[in-house]
Short mmCIF file of C-alpha atoms in Angstrom, two decimals:
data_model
loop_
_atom_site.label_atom_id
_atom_site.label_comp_id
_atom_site.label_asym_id
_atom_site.label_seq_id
_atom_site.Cartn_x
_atom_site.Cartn_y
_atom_site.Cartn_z
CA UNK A 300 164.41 165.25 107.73
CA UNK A 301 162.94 162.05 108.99
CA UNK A 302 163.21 158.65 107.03
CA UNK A 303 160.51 156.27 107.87
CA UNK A 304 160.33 152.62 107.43
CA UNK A 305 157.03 150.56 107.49
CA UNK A 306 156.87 146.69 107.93
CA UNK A 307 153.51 144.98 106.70
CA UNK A 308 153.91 141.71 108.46
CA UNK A 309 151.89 138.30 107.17
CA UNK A 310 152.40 136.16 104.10
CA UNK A 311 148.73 134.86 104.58
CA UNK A 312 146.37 134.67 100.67
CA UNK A 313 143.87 137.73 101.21
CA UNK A 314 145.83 139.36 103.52
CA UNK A 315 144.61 143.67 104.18
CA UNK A 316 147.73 144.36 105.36
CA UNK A 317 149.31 145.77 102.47
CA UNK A 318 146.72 148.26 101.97
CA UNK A 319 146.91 149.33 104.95
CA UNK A 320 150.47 149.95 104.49
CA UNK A 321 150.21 151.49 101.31
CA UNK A 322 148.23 153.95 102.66
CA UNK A 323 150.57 154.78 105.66
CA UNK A 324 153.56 155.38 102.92
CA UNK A 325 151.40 157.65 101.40
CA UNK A 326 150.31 159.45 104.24
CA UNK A 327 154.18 160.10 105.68
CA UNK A 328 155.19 161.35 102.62
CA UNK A 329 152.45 164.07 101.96
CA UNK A 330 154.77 165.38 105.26
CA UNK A 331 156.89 167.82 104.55
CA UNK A 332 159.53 166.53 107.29
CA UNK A 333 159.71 162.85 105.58
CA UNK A 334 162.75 162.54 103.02
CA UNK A 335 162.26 158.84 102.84
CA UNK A 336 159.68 156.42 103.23
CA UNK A 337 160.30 152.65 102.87
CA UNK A 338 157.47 150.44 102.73
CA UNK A 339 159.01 146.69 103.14
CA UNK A 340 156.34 143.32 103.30
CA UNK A 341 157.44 140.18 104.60
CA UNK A 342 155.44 138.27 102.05
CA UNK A 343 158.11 139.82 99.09
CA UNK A 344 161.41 138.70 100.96
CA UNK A 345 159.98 135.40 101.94
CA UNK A 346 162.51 135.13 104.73
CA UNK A 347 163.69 131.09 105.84
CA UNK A 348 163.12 130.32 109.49
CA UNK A 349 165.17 132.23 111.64
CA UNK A 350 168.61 130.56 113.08
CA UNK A 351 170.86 133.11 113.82
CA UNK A 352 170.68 136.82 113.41
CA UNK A 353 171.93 138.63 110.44
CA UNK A 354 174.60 140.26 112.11
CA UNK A 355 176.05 136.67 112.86
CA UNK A 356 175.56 134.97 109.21
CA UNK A 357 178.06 134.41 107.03
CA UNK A 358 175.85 133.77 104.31
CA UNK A 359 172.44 135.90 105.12
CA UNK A 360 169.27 135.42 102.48
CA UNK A 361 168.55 136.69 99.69
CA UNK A 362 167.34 140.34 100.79
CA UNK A 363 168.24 140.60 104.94
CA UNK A 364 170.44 142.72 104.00
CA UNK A 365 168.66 145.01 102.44
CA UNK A 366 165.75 144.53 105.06
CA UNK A 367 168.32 145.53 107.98
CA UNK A 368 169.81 148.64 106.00
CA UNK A 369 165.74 150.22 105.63
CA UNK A 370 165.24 149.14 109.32
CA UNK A 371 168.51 150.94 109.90
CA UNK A 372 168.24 153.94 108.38
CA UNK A 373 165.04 154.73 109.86
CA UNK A 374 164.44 157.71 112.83
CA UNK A 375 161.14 156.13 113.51
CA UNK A 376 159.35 152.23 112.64
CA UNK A 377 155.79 151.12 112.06
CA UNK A 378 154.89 147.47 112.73
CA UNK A 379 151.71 146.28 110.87
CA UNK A 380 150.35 142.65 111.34
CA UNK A 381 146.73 140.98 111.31
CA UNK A 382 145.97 139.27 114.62
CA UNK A 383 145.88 135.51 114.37
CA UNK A 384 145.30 133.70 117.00
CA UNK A 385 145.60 136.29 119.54
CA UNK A 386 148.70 137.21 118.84
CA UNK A 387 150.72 139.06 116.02
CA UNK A 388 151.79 136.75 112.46
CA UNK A 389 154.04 134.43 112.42
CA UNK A 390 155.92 135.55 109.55
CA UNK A 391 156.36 139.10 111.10
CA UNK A 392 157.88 137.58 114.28
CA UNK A 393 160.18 135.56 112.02
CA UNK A 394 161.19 138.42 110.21
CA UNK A 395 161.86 141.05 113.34
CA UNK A 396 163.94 138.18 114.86
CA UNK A 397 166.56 138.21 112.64
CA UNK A 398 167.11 141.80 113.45
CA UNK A 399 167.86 143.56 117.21
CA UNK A 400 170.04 146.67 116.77
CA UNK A 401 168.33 148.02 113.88
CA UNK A 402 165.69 148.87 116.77
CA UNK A 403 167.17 149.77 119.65
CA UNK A 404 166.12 154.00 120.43
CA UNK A 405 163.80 153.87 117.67
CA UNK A 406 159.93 155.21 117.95
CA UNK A 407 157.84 152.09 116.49
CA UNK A 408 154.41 152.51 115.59
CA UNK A 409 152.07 149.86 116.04
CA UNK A 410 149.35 148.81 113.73
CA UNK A 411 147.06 145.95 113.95
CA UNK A 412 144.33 144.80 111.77
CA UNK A 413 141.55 142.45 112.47
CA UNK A 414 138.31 141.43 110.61
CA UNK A 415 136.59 142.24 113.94
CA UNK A 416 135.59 144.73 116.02
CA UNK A 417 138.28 144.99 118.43
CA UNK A 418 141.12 145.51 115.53
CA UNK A 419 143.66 143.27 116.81
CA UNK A 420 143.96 144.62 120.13
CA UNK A 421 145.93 142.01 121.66
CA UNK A 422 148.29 141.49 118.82
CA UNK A 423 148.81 145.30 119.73
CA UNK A 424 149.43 144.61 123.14
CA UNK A 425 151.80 141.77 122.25
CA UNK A 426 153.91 143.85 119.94
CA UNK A 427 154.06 146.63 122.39
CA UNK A 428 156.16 144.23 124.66
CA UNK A 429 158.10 143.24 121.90
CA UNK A 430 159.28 146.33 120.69
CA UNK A 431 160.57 147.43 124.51
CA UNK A 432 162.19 143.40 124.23
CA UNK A 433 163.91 145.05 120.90
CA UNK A 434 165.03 148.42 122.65
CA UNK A 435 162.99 150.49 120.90
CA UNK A 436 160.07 153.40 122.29
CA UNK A 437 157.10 151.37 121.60
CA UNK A 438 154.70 154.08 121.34
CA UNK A 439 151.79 154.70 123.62
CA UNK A 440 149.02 155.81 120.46
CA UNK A 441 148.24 153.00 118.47
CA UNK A 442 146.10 152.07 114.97
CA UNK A 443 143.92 149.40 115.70
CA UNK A 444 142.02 148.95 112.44
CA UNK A 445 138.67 147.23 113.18
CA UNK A 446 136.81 145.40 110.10
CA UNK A 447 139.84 146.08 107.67
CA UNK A 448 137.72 144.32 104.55
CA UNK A 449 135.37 147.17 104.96
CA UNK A 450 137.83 149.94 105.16
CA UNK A 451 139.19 149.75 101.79
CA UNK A 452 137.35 149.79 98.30
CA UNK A 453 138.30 147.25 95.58
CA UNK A 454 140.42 150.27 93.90
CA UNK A 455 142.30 150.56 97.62
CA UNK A 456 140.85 153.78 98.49
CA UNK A 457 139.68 154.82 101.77
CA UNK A 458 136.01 154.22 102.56
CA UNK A 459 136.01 153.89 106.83
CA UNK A 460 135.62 157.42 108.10
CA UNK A 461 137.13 156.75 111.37
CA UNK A 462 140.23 155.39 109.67
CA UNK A 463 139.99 158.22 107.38
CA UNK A 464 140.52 160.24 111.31
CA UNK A 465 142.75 157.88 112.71
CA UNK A 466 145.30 156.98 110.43
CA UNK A 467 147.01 160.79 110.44
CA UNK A 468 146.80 161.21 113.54
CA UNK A 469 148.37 158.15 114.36
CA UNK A 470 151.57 159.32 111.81
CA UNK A 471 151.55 162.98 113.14
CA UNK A 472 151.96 161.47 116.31
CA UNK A 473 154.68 159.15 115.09
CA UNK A 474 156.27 161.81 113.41
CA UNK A 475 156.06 164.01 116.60
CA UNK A 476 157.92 161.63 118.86
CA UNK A 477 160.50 160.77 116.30
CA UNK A 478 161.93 164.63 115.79
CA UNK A 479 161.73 164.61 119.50
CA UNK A 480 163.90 162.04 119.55
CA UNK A 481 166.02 163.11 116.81
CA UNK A 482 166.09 166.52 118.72
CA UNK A 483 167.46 164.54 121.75
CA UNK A 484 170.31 162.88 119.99
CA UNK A 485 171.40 165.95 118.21
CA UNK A 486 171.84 167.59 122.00
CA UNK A 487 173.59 164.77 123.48
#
């Protein structure tokens, strides 16, 4: 049984990403191999600047804790953030740096959104390197979700029908890679 933990990454007013990720959650658990799924935004824990990492604070904020212990727990990770500037949110990066260990042999999943046409496709590209900076299998398929307003009705459903496509085949694939894994480390 596979536990899966999702990270929607900006604090920005408006932001799509937690639709996005709301939609992921419920798409891993409709899998019958998924005995946990936890779906944990950056904007809710409202993390300080980084200093230190939480395995080196004495007195961590409000909620790292808990943040580390889902990151953790999980056989396999999905990154979500907007692209700003060319790059992945500030807020996520803030956020994964407190953390390194949690990561390290872990499948992540990347997912960028963008209210272009590309979908974030360098933020992608940028996380990709971080994840292999973090230890973990960055992998190869990713969910680049092009003009995100339009994806989504007012009521959050579903209304892009290559999302409707994409998005489970991106977390079959996810899923795939982390029972391989999990395969692997029951072997060795």
């Amino acid at each position: 049984m596979l536990k899966i933990t999702i990270v929607s990454g900006t604090k920005r007013l408006g932001r799509k990403t937690p639709k996005v990720g709301a939609y992921l959650e419920k798409l891993f658990k409709e899998h019958p191999e998924v005995q946990e799924v936890n779906l944990l935004d950056v904007a809710t824990y409202d993390f300080p600047v980084m200093e230190e990492r939480r395995g080196r604070l004495d007195n961590p904020p409000a909620g790292l804790d808990e943040f580390g212990e889902a990151l953790d727990r999980a056989d396999a990770i999905v990154f979500i953030s907007p692209e700003y500037n060319g790059s992945y949110a500030g807020a996520f990066k803030n956020t994964i740096d407190y953390f390194r260990k949690e990561f390290e042999r872990k499948p992540i999943g990347v997912v960028t959104v963008s209210d272009g046409r590309l979908g974030g496709v360098n933020a992608s590209h940028d996380l990709q390197k971080l994840i292999l900076a973090l230890g973990g299998y960055a992998m190869p398929k990713k969910l680049m979700v092009s003009n995100v307003g339009r994806v989504f009705d007012d009521n959050g459903e579903v209304v892009d029908e290559h999302f409707e496509k994409s998005a489970p085949a991106f977390a079959a694939e996810l899923l795939w890679l982390a029972t391989a894994i999990q395969h692997h480390k029951e072997l060795v």
